[in-house]
Short mmCIF file of C-alpha atoms and ligand atoms in Angstrom, two decimals:
data_model
loop_
_atom_site.label_atom_id
_atom_site.label_comp_id
_atom_site.label_asym_id
_atom_site.label_seq_id
_atom_site.Cartn_x
_atom_site.Cartn_y
_atom_site.Cartn_z
CA MET A 30 104.89 93.25 154.89
CA THR A 31 104.58 95.09 158.20
CA GLN A 32 104.04 93.35 161.50
CA LYS A 33 100.60 94.89 161.70
CA SER A 34 99.37 93.59 158.42
CA LEU A 35 100.85 90.11 159.03
CA THR A 36 98.95 89.79 162.29
CA HIS A 37 95.74 90.88 160.59
CA LEU A 38 95.76 88.10 158.00
CA SER A 39 93.36 85.22 158.28
CA ILE A 40 94.96 81.77 158.41
CA THR A 41 93.81 81.08 154.87
CA GLU A 42 95.34 84.35 153.62
CA ALA A 43 98.55 83.67 155.52
CA LEU A 44 98.89 80.18 154.06
CA ALA A 45 98.53 81.68 150.58
CA GLY A 46 101.23 84.26 151.40
CA LEU A 47 103.52 81.57 152.80
CA SER A 48 103.13 79.37 149.76
CA LYS A 49 103.82 82.33 147.45
CA LYS A 50 106.92 83.09 149.55
CA GLU A 51 105.69 86.62 150.26
CA PHE A 52 106.94 86.09 153.82
CA SER A 53 108.41 83.22 155.80
CA ALA A 54 106.90 81.29 158.69
CA VAL A 55 109.62 82.77 160.88
CA GLU A 56 108.56 86.32 159.93
CA TYR A 57 104.91 85.49 160.36
CA THR A 58 105.55 83.91 163.76
CA ARG A 59 107.82 86.74 164.89
CA ALA A 60 105.07 89.26 164.15
CA HIS A 61 102.79 87.38 166.54
CA ILE A 62 105.48 87.08 169.20
CA GLU A 63 105.95 90.86 169.02
CA ALA A 64 102.21 91.43 169.25
CA THR A 65 102.20 89.17 172.30
CA GLU A 66 104.97 91.21 173.93
CA GLN A 67 103.07 94.43 173.26
CA ASN A 68 99.83 93.15 174.78
CA ARG A 69 101.02 91.52 177.97
CA ASP A 70 98.69 93.78 179.95
CA LEU A 71 95.78 91.66 178.68
CA ASN A 72 97.22 88.73 180.67
CA CYS A 73 96.41 86.20 177.99
CA TYR A 74 99.26 83.76 178.48
CA ILE A 75 100.16 81.50 181.35
CA THR A 76 103.26 80.29 179.52
CA GLU A 77 104.72 81.88 176.38
CA THR A 78 106.90 79.61 174.25
CA PRO A 79 108.61 81.95 171.75
CA ASP A 80 111.71 79.75 171.44
CA ILE A 81 109.66 76.70 170.54
CA ALA A 82 107.60 78.82 168.15
CA LEU A 83 110.64 80.15 166.29
CA ARG A 84 112.22 76.70 166.07
CA GLN A 85 108.99 75.20 164.74
CA ALA A 86 108.62 78.11 162.30
CA ALA A 87 112.15 77.56 160.95
CA GLU A 88 111.38 73.85 160.55
CA SER A 89 108.19 74.81 158.73
CA ASP A 90 110.10 77.04 156.32
CA ALA A 91 112.47 74.15 155.61
CA ARG A 92 109.55 71.77 154.98
CA ARG A 93 107.86 74.26 152.69
CA ALA A 94 111.06 74.74 150.72
CA LYS A 95 111.01 70.99 150.10
CA GLY A 96 107.35 71.15 149.05
CA GLN A 97 106.13 69.21 152.10
CA ALA A 98 103.81 71.69 153.79
CA GLY A 99 100.92 70.43 155.94
CA LEU A 100 97.46 71.93 156.40
CA LEU A 101 98.58 74.49 158.98
CA ASP A 102 102.24 74.72 158.10
CA GLY A 103 103.86 77.75 159.66
CA VAL A 104 100.68 78.99 161.34
CA PRO A 105 101.19 80.13 164.95
CA ILE A 106 98.49 78.87 167.28
CA ALA A 107 97.73 79.61 170.94
CA ILE A 108 96.80 76.59 173.05
CA LYS A 109 94.40 76.59 175.97
CA ASP A 110 96.37 75.50 179.01
CA LEU A 111 94.14 72.49 179.48
CA PHE A 112 95.81 70.53 176.65
CA CYS A 113 98.82 68.56 177.82
CA THR A 114 101.91 69.57 175.90
CA GLN A 115 104.94 67.36 176.23
CA GLY A 116 107.76 69.09 178.05
CA VAL A 117 105.79 72.35 178.36
CA ARG A 118 104.13 73.26 181.64
CA THR A 119 100.38 72.59 181.66
CA THR A 120 98.51 74.12 184.59
CA ALA A 121 94.73 74.04 183.94
CA ALA A 122 95.06 77.54 185.47
CA SER A 123 95.27 75.88 188.88
CA ARG A 124 97.74 76.04 191.72
CA ILE A 125 97.69 72.28 192.12
CA LEU A 126 99.22 71.82 188.64
CA ASP A 127 101.24 75.04 188.53
CA GLN A 128 104.49 73.10 188.05
CA PHE A 129 103.09 70.15 186.07
CA VAL A 130 105.13 69.28 182.98
CA PRO A 131 103.39 66.49 181.02
CA GLU A 132 105.35 63.54 179.73
CA TYR A 133 103.03 63.27 176.76
CA GLU A 134 101.22 65.31 174.15
CA SER A 135 97.43 65.55 173.81
CA THR A 136 96.11 64.06 170.59
CA VAL A 137 94.64 67.37 169.43
CA THR A 138 97.90 69.29 169.87
CA SER A 139 99.92 66.49 168.26
CA LYS A 140 97.54 66.66 165.30
CA ILE A 141 98.07 70.39 164.74
CA PHE A 142 101.84 69.94 165.07
CA ALA A 143 101.69 67.09 162.54
CA GLU A 144 100.08 69.62 160.16
CA GLY A 145 102.95 72.04 160.75
CA ALA A 146 101.37 74.44 163.28
CA VAL A 147 103.62 76.53 165.49
CA MET A 148 102.97 76.78 169.25
CA LEU A 149 102.96 80.33 170.60
CA GLY A 150 102.26 79.20 174.14
CA LYS A 151 99.63 78.19 176.65
CA VAL A 152 96.77 80.60 177.23
CA ASN A 153 94.71 81.40 180.30
CA LEU A 154 91.36 79.91 181.27
CA ASP A 155 89.08 79.49 184.23
CA SER A 156 90.61 76.96 186.57
CA PHE A 157 89.93 73.46 185.15
CA GLY A 158 87.51 75.13 182.70
CA MET A 159 85.06 76.09 185.45
CA GLY A 160 83.72 79.56 184.83
CA SER A 161 82.68 82.10 182.25
CA THR A 162 85.22 84.92 182.64
CA THR A 163 88.72 83.48 183.37
CA GLY A 164 88.12 84.96 186.85
CA SER A 165 88.69 81.60 188.51
CA SER A 166 92.22 81.26 187.08
CA ALA A 167 95.05 80.96 189.58
CA PHE A 168 97.06 83.17 187.20
CA GLY A 169 94.82 86.23 187.29
CA GLN A 170 92.06 87.45 185.05
CA THR A 171 92.48 87.84 181.26
CA PHE A 172 91.07 91.08 179.86
CA ASN A 173 88.98 91.51 176.75
CA PRO A 174 90.69 93.61 174.06
CA TRP A 175 87.30 95.26 173.48
CA ARG A 176 86.15 98.24 175.57
CA SER A 177 82.73 99.83 175.44
CA THR A 178 82.51 103.22 173.77
CA THR A 179 80.52 104.59 176.70
CA SER A 180 82.93 103.48 179.48
CA PRO A 181 86.27 102.96 177.76
CA ASP A 182 88.14 102.82 181.08
CA VAL A 183 86.25 99.81 182.36
CA LYS A 184 88.00 96.51 181.73
CA LEU A 185 85.76 93.75 180.41
CA VAL A 186 85.92 89.98 180.73
CA PRO A 187 86.84 88.00 177.60
CA GLY A 188 84.37 85.23 178.50
CA GLY A 189 85.35 81.81 179.65
CA SER A 190 86.52 79.37 180.27
CA SER A 191 88.62 79.66 177.09
CA GLY A 192 89.00 83.43 177.55
CA GLY A 193 92.73 83.47 176.84
CA SER A 194 92.09 81.71 173.53
CA SER A 195 89.43 84.20 172.42
CA ALA A 196 91.33 87.29 173.60
CA VAL A 197 94.56 86.41 171.74
CA VAL A 198 92.70 85.83 168.48
CA ALA A 199 90.67 89.04 168.83
CA ALA A 200 93.77 91.04 169.77
CA ARG A 201 95.63 89.75 166.70
CA MET A 202 98.22 88.01 168.88
CA ALA A 203 97.39 84.70 167.17
CA PRO A 204 95.36 83.91 164.05
CA GLY A 205 93.85 80.83 165.68
CA ALA A 206 93.61 79.09 169.03
CA LEU A 207 92.57 75.79 170.54
CA GLY A 208 89.92 75.65 173.23
CA THR A 209 87.55 73.26 174.92
CA ASP A 210 83.83 73.55 175.48
CA THR A 211 82.01 71.78 178.31
CA GLY A 212 79.04 74.12 178.56
CA GLY A 213 79.86 77.00 176.23
CA SER A 214 83.54 77.70 176.78
CA ILE A 215 84.31 78.18 173.11
CA ARG A 216 81.13 79.85 171.90
CA GLN A 217 80.64 82.34 174.74
CA PRO A 218 84.20 83.75 174.74
CA ALA A 219 84.15 83.87 170.93
CA ALA A 220 80.96 85.95 171.16
CA PHE A 221 82.40 88.28 173.82
CA CYS A 222 85.53 88.88 171.74
CA GLY A 223 83.89 89.25 168.30
CA ILE A 224 85.46 86.18 166.66
CA SER A 225 84.32 82.78 165.40
CA GLY A 226 84.57 79.49 167.22
CA ILE A 227 83.21 76.00 166.79
CA LYS A 228 82.53 73.22 169.25
CA PRO A 229 82.14 70.05 167.20
CA THR A 230 79.95 67.02 167.98
CA TYR A 231 80.92 65.17 171.15
CA GLY A 232 83.33 62.47 170.02
CA ARG A 233 84.56 64.30 166.90
CA CYS A 234 87.91 65.15 168.53
CA SER A 235 89.96 63.12 170.93
CA ARG A 236 89.96 64.10 174.60
CA PHE A 237 93.21 62.23 175.18
CA GLY A 238 95.55 64.55 177.02
CA VAL A 239 92.90 67.17 177.71
CA ILE A 240 92.71 67.72 181.45
CA ALA A 241 89.23 66.44 182.33
CA TYR A 242 86.52 68.64 183.77
CA ALA A 243 83.25 66.80 182.95
CA SER A 244 84.16 63.95 180.63
CA SER A 245 80.75 63.34 179.09
CA LEU A 246 80.51 67.03 178.11
CA ASP A 247 84.10 68.15 177.38
CA GLN A 248 84.96 68.61 173.72
CA ALA A 249 87.89 70.30 171.99
CA GLY A 250 87.34 72.94 169.35
CA VAL A 251 88.83 75.98 167.68
CA PHE A 252 88.83 79.77 167.53
CA ALA A 253 89.67 81.88 164.49
CA ARG A 254 88.56 85.08 162.82
CA THR A 255 86.76 83.51 159.86
CA VAL A 256 84.46 80.55 159.35
CA GLU A 257 86.82 79.14 156.74
CA ASP A 258 89.74 79.25 159.18
CA CYS A 259 87.62 77.43 161.75
CA ALA A 260 86.82 74.77 159.14
CA LEU A 261 90.50 74.34 158.37
CA MET A 262 91.54 74.05 162.00
CA LEU A 263 88.65 71.73 162.79
CA LYS A 264 89.67 69.47 159.92
CA SER A 265 93.15 69.20 161.35
CA ILE A 266 92.08 68.24 164.89
CA SER A 267 89.18 65.87 164.11
CA GLY A 268 89.21 62.11 163.88
CA TYR A 269 89.15 58.83 165.70
CA ASP A 270 91.72 58.17 168.37
CA PRO A 271 92.10 54.70 169.89
CA LYS A 272 93.40 56.43 173.03
CA ASP A 273 89.96 57.96 173.72
CA SER A 274 87.14 55.45 173.98
CA THR A 275 84.57 58.21 173.44
CA SER A 276 86.10 59.46 170.20
CA ALA A 277 84.03 58.31 167.27
CA ASN A 278 85.29 56.10 164.50
CA LYS A 279 83.67 58.13 161.75
CA PRO A 280 85.10 59.59 158.57
CA VAL A 281 86.02 63.27 158.84
CA PRO A 282 84.52 65.30 156.00
CA ASP A 283 86.64 67.91 154.27
CA PHE A 284 85.15 70.85 156.15
CA VAL A 285 86.92 73.41 153.97
CA ALA A 286 85.80 71.91 150.67
CA GLY A 287 82.27 71.70 152.10
CA LEU A 288 82.23 75.49 152.41
CA GLN A 289 83.26 76.19 148.86
CA GLY A 290 80.30 76.91 146.66
CA GLY A 291 77.94 76.08 149.55
CA ASN A 292 75.06 78.37 150.36
CA VAL A 293 72.00 78.39 152.56
CA LYS A 294 69.41 78.27 149.81
CA ARG A 295 66.49 76.06 150.91
CA LEU A 296 68.29 75.28 154.16
CA LYS A 297 65.70 74.84 156.90
CA VAL A 298 66.64 77.04 159.83
CA GLY A 299 64.80 76.40 163.09
CA ILE A 300 64.03 79.17 165.56
CA PRO A 301 63.41 77.59 168.98
CA LYS A 302 60.87 79.65 170.86
CA GLU A 303 62.15 78.58 174.29
CA TYR A 304 65.36 80.52 173.65
CA ARG A 305 63.33 83.71 173.92
CA VAL A 306 63.83 83.90 177.69
CA GLU A 307 62.19 86.30 180.07
CA GLY A 308 64.03 89.56 180.50
CA MET A 309 66.18 89.03 177.41
CA PRO A 310 67.78 92.37 176.52
CA GLN A 311 66.43 94.00 173.42
CA GLU A 312 69.82 94.05 171.70
CA ILE A 313 70.05 90.25 171.94
CA ASP A 314 66.58 89.86 170.51
CA GLU A 315 67.44 92.30 167.74
CA SER A 316 70.60 90.46 166.77
CA TRP A 317 68.61 87.22 166.63
CA HIS A 318 65.99 88.82 164.37
CA LYS A 319 68.69 90.24 162.18
CA GLY A 320 70.37 86.85 161.83
CA THR A 321 67.06 85.23 160.94
CA GLN A 322 66.45 87.85 158.28
CA TRP A 323 69.96 87.46 156.87
CA LEU A 324 69.50 83.75 156.33
CA LYS A 325 66.00 84.26 154.95
CA ASP A 326 67.29 86.82 152.47
CA GLN A 327 69.78 84.22 151.24
CA GLY A 328 67.00 81.76 150.51
CA ALA A 329 66.82 79.81 153.77
CA GLU A 330 63.45 78.64 155.00
CA ILE A 331 62.64 79.68 158.57
CA VAL A 332 60.83 77.12 160.74
CA ASP A 333 59.39 77.62 164.22
CA ILE A 334 60.63 75.00 166.63
CA SER A 335 59.84 74.02 170.19
CA LEU A 336 62.32 72.46 172.61
CA PRO A 337 60.11 72.05 175.68
CA HIS A 338 62.76 70.61 178.02
CA VAL A 339 65.57 72.99 177.23
CA LYS A 340 64.55 75.15 180.18
CA TYR A 341 65.91 72.39 182.43
CA ALA A 342 69.33 72.45 180.80
CA LEU A 343 70.97 74.77 183.33
CA PRO A 344 69.93 72.87 186.47
CA ALA A 345 70.69 69.52 184.81
CA TYR A 346 74.15 70.70 183.75
CA TYR A 347 74.97 72.21 187.12
CA ILE A 348 74.29 68.81 188.69
CA LEU A 349 75.99 66.63 186.08
CA ALA A 350 79.10 68.73 185.42
CA PRO A 351 79.99 69.06 189.14
CA CYS A 352 79.31 65.32 189.67
CA GLU A 353 81.77 64.41 186.94
CA ALA A 354 84.20 67.07 188.12
CA SER A 355 84.16 65.80 191.69
CA SER A 356 85.10 62.38 190.40
CA ASN A 357 87.67 63.59 187.85
CA LEU A 358 89.40 65.91 190.30
CA ALA A 359 89.71 63.22 192.98
CA ARG A 360 93.02 62.29 191.37
CA TYR A 361 94.69 65.51 192.55
CA ASP A 362 95.69 64.29 195.95
CA GLY A 363 99.27 65.44 196.25
CA VAL A 364 100.47 61.89 195.79
CA ARG A 365 100.31 61.25 192.08
CA TYR A 366 100.05 64.67 190.49
CA GLY A 367 101.04 68.20 191.12
CA ARG A 368 101.65 70.06 194.31
CA ARG A 369 101.78 68.40 197.69
CA ILE A 370 101.52 70.11 201.02
CA GLU A 371 102.75 67.84 203.74
CA GLY A 372 100.48 67.34 206.76
CA LYS A 373 100.92 65.35 209.93
CA ASP A 374 99.31 62.29 208.32
CA LEU A 375 97.96 61.26 204.91
CA LYS A 376 94.49 62.68 205.55
CA GLU A 377 95.85 66.07 206.48
CA THR A 378 98.18 65.97 203.47
CA TYR A 379 95.14 65.48 201.23
CA GLU A 380 93.28 68.27 202.99
CA LEU A 381 96.08 70.80 202.89
CA THR A 382 97.02 69.96 199.30
CA ARG A 383 93.48 70.26 197.99
CA ALA A 384 92.59 73.28 200.10
CA HIS A 385 95.62 75.12 198.73
CA GLY A 386 95.59 73.71 195.21
CA PHE A 387 92.01 74.38 194.15
CA GLN A 388 90.38 77.76 193.53
CA ASP A 389 87.09 78.57 195.29
CA GLU A 390 84.94 77.86 192.23
CA VAL A 391 86.59 74.46 191.81
CA LYS A 392 85.96 73.63 195.46
CA ARG A 393 82.34 74.70 195.09
CA ARG A 394 81.87 72.32 192.15
CA ILE A 395 83.59 69.44 193.97
CA MET A 396 81.32 69.94 196.98
CA VAL A 397 78.13 70.18 194.91
CA GLY A 398 79.13 67.10 192.90
CA THR A 399 80.09 65.06 195.94
CA TYR A 400 76.81 65.96 197.60
CA ALA A 401 74.71 65.08 194.53
CA LEU A 402 76.49 61.75 194.15
CA SER A 403 76.17 60.77 197.81
CA ALA A 404 74.06 57.70 198.52
CA GLY A 405 71.04 59.56 199.89
CA TYR A 406 70.80 62.07 197.04
CA TYR A 407 71.98 60.18 193.99
CA ASP A 408 68.50 59.34 192.71
CA ALA A 409 67.05 62.73 193.51
CA TYR A 410 69.77 64.70 191.72
CA TYR A 411 72.13 62.73 189.52
CA VAL A 412 69.65 60.24 188.11
CA LYS A 413 67.02 62.92 187.57
CA ALA A 414 69.50 65.17 185.79
CA GLN A 415 70.48 62.27 183.53
CA LYS A 416 66.82 61.78 182.62
CA LEU A 417 66.48 65.45 181.79
CA ARG A 418 69.57 65.20 179.66
CA ARG A 419 67.93 62.49 177.59
CA LEU A 420 64.71 64.52 177.21
CA ILE A 421 66.71 67.54 176.04
CA ARG A 422 68.51 65.46 173.45
CA ASP A 423 65.21 63.95 172.31
CA ASP A 424 63.79 67.48 171.88
CA TYR A 425 66.68 68.41 169.62
CA MET A 426 66.46 65.22 167.60
CA LYS A 427 62.76 65.84 167.07
CA ALA A 428 63.50 69.41 166.01
CA PHE A 429 65.99 68.15 163.45
CA GLU A 430 63.18 66.25 161.73
CA LYS A 431 61.82 69.68 160.79
CA CYS A 432 64.96 71.70 160.23
CA ASP A 433 68.65 71.37 159.30
CA VAL A 434 70.13 73.80 161.80
CA LEU A 435 68.92 76.05 164.60
CA LEU A 436 69.74 79.72 164.97
CA THR A 437 69.89 81.23 168.47
CA PRO A 438 71.67 83.91 170.49
CA ILE A 439 74.81 82.82 172.36
CA THR A 440 74.94 85.03 175.39
CA PRO A 441 72.33 86.94 177.36
CA SER A 442 74.52 90.08 177.16
CA ALA A 443 77.66 91.52 175.63
CA ALA A 444 80.96 91.23 177.55
CA PHE A 445 80.53 92.61 181.07
CA PRO A 446 82.94 94.39 183.40
CA VAL A 447 85.54 92.43 185.32
CA GLY A 448 84.25 91.68 188.81
CA GLN A 449 80.57 91.86 187.89
CA ASN A 450 78.67 88.62 188.74
CA GLU A 451 81.83 87.31 190.37
CA ASP A 452 80.39 87.11 193.87
CA ASP A 453 77.17 85.48 192.71
CA PRO A 454 77.74 82.02 191.25
CA ILE A 455 74.10 81.59 190.21
CA LYS A 456 74.22 84.76 188.12
CA MET A 457 77.40 83.49 186.54
CA TYR A 458 75.82 80.13 185.75
CA LEU A 459 72.98 81.97 183.95
CA GLU A 460 75.59 83.14 181.43
CA ASP A 461 75.47 79.65 179.97
CA ILE A 462 71.75 79.58 179.32
CA PHE A 463 72.00 79.48 175.50
CA THR A 464 75.06 77.29 175.16
CA ILE A 465 74.78 74.54 177.73
CA SER A 466 72.01 72.36 176.29
CA LEU A 467 74.17 71.54 173.25
CA ASN A 468 76.77 69.91 175.43
CA LEU A 469 74.10 67.89 177.21
CA ALA A 470 72.86 66.74 173.80
CA GLY A 471 76.37 66.33 172.34
CA LEU A 472 75.59 68.61 169.38
CA PRO A 473 77.91 70.80 167.31
CA GLY A 474 77.56 74.57 167.75
CA MET A 475 79.28 77.59 166.32
CA CYS A 476 79.59 81.27 167.13
CA VAL A 477 79.72 83.90 164.42
CA PRO A 478 80.20 87.58 165.29
CA ALA A 479 77.06 89.38 164.14
CA MET A 480 77.09 93.04 165.09
CA LEU A 481 78.09 95.67 167.61
CA ASN A 482 75.65 96.77 170.29
CA ALA A 483 74.96 100.41 171.15
CA GLU A 484 78.11 100.45 173.29
CA GLY A 485 80.29 99.21 170.47
CA LEU A 486 80.65 95.68 171.85
CA PRO A 487 80.34 92.54 169.74
CA LEU A 488 77.34 90.23 169.87
CA GLY A 489 77.46 86.73 168.41
CA LEU A 490 74.94 84.33 166.95
CA GLN A 491 74.88 80.58 167.36
CA ILE A 492 74.26 77.88 164.78
CA ILE A 493 73.38 74.48 166.20
CA GLY A 494 73.55 71.35 164.04
CA ARG A 495 72.69 67.68 163.94
CA PRO A 496 75.24 65.32 165.43
CA TRP A 497 78.14 64.83 162.99
CA ASP A 498 76.85 67.54 160.68
CA GLU A 499 79.45 70.25 161.26
CA GLU A 500 79.47 70.78 157.50
CA THR A 501 75.97 72.25 157.53
CA VAL A 502 76.76 74.24 160.69
CA LEU A 503 79.75 75.78 158.92
CA ARG A 504 77.73 76.47 155.79
CA ALA A 505 75.01 78.29 157.74
CA ALA A 506 77.67 80.12 159.74
CA ARG A 507 79.27 81.23 156.49
CA GLY A 508 75.88 82.59 155.39
CA LEU A 509 75.71 84.67 158.56
CA GLU A 510 79.32 85.77 158.14
CA ILE A 511 78.72 87.03 154.62
CA ALA A 512 75.64 88.98 155.65
CA ALA A 513 77.11 90.34 158.90
CA ASP A 514 80.32 91.45 157.21
CA PHE A 515 81.74 92.00 160.68
CA ARG A 516 84.97 93.98 160.34
CA ALA A 517 85.08 96.00 163.52
CA LEU A 518 88.29 95.79 165.49
CA PRO A 519 88.70 95.94 169.26
CA GLY A 520 89.20 99.54 170.40
CA MET A 521 92.82 98.93 171.36
CA LEU A 522 93.64 98.14 167.74
CA GLY A 523 92.23 101.38 166.40
CA THR A 524 89.20 101.79 164.23
CA LYS A 525 90.84 100.85 160.95
CA MET A 526 89.44 97.97 158.95
CA ALA A 527 91.25 94.66 159.08
CA ALA A 528 93.65 94.29 156.19
N1 LIG B 624 80.58 78.24 182.22
C1 LIG B 624 80.42 76.83 182.19
C2 LIG B 624 80.97 76.22 183.45
O1 LIG B 624 81.49 76.93 184.22
C3 LIG B 624 81.04 76.22 180.97
C4 LIG B 624 82.49 76.11 181.04
C5 LIG B 624 83.07 75.27 179.96
O2 LIG B 624 82.47 75.09 178.91
N2 LIG B 624 84.27 74.75 180.22
O3 LIG B 624 80.89 75.06 183.68
#
């Protein structure tokens, strides 16, 4: 098989090919390493690990020959550089950790390795996960492999913070990637890059070894090009971990088996009217209508839903996330972790280290969080935001008495040009309007690519589910996937259909 067709296989197709010995894990991995070398101009990787990948691939071939293959055996995966990987530099796309080599492995990465996955390297993100474009990375911006048909010379953002993860999967440099989602960082970049991605219920996956941004919101998840591949990857990273007190001791369903034979007949799909925000572009509204019709045509029942407090999600999040960040990032003081810039005394050492080590957006969040947590403002901001958080969750739980899942847009626009919104943080925060309330409520959410807009750029749709009901989320997402039949490829890969 040619390199091109190997890199176009879904994970499920590749696993079938590997088990039939049509190609080896080494060949499959090498094809992705070559694709990575050919696409370096997208700036997806902070650290490539081809030697580790080839060694792991050879080990996978040996295991498979002995009939001992795991769920992801021989599948090359890109890892967001927020997951600690033992012996491999882990930067959080920051200067303060630019030389940090963890002594331990995150639970999620150790789980994929236990299933035989191969590590291609560590991909770019917004610094500490703070942003929606990868523009706050200390390692430069990642570019979206998609270009608009009207302005093909203009480089577009891949979304963020997990923009490296979405770009590599869209550009066929990896069939799957790991990401994290604090306010939309899996779903928004998946939508901008025309791929699928799922953020599971808070507590479904361990946060052990994931560099913390906002601990009560952070959750690991996956990117792939099909719903089934997402189900497979999610299965391999889920489960209780005694090392994370917020991981849930709940059985993990077989997400892949749940998809087989499942359909959306009689599924109650809620359409929350508050998601129809003022000034929403027509193309977003259209994609939402289309998605609703697709599910209806497959026998789903459409229910109108109201989530009256969801309009407060953005302000509540942009208090709570910075508060938690200001506390989590206090540990980077030049003494225990990462870079240290020596000053004349300890205080100046802290100041110089943190001033140099953090990107502007990170500093902004630390300042907002510190302010909101300060004695005089705690009740006015932090406590109030916590109350709103509860009301938002209550709204969702009430909605789920009437429906099984919700269908909404993911982003207020398609991918936008690099640099746009960058000097206006508020505009950037508005990017998260459709994704952020799920994190506040701890709910699972998934992006499915739905269609191309008039400029040939992908638009995604979001399925939101009850806590712990990723199975139904995946089933509804599969319904959308079947109807959307999204096969378009990013311009840089030509206009041919995926193999
Ligand atoms: N854009 C949001 C933020 O900057 C979400 C990021 C995320 O989910 N990590 O906080």
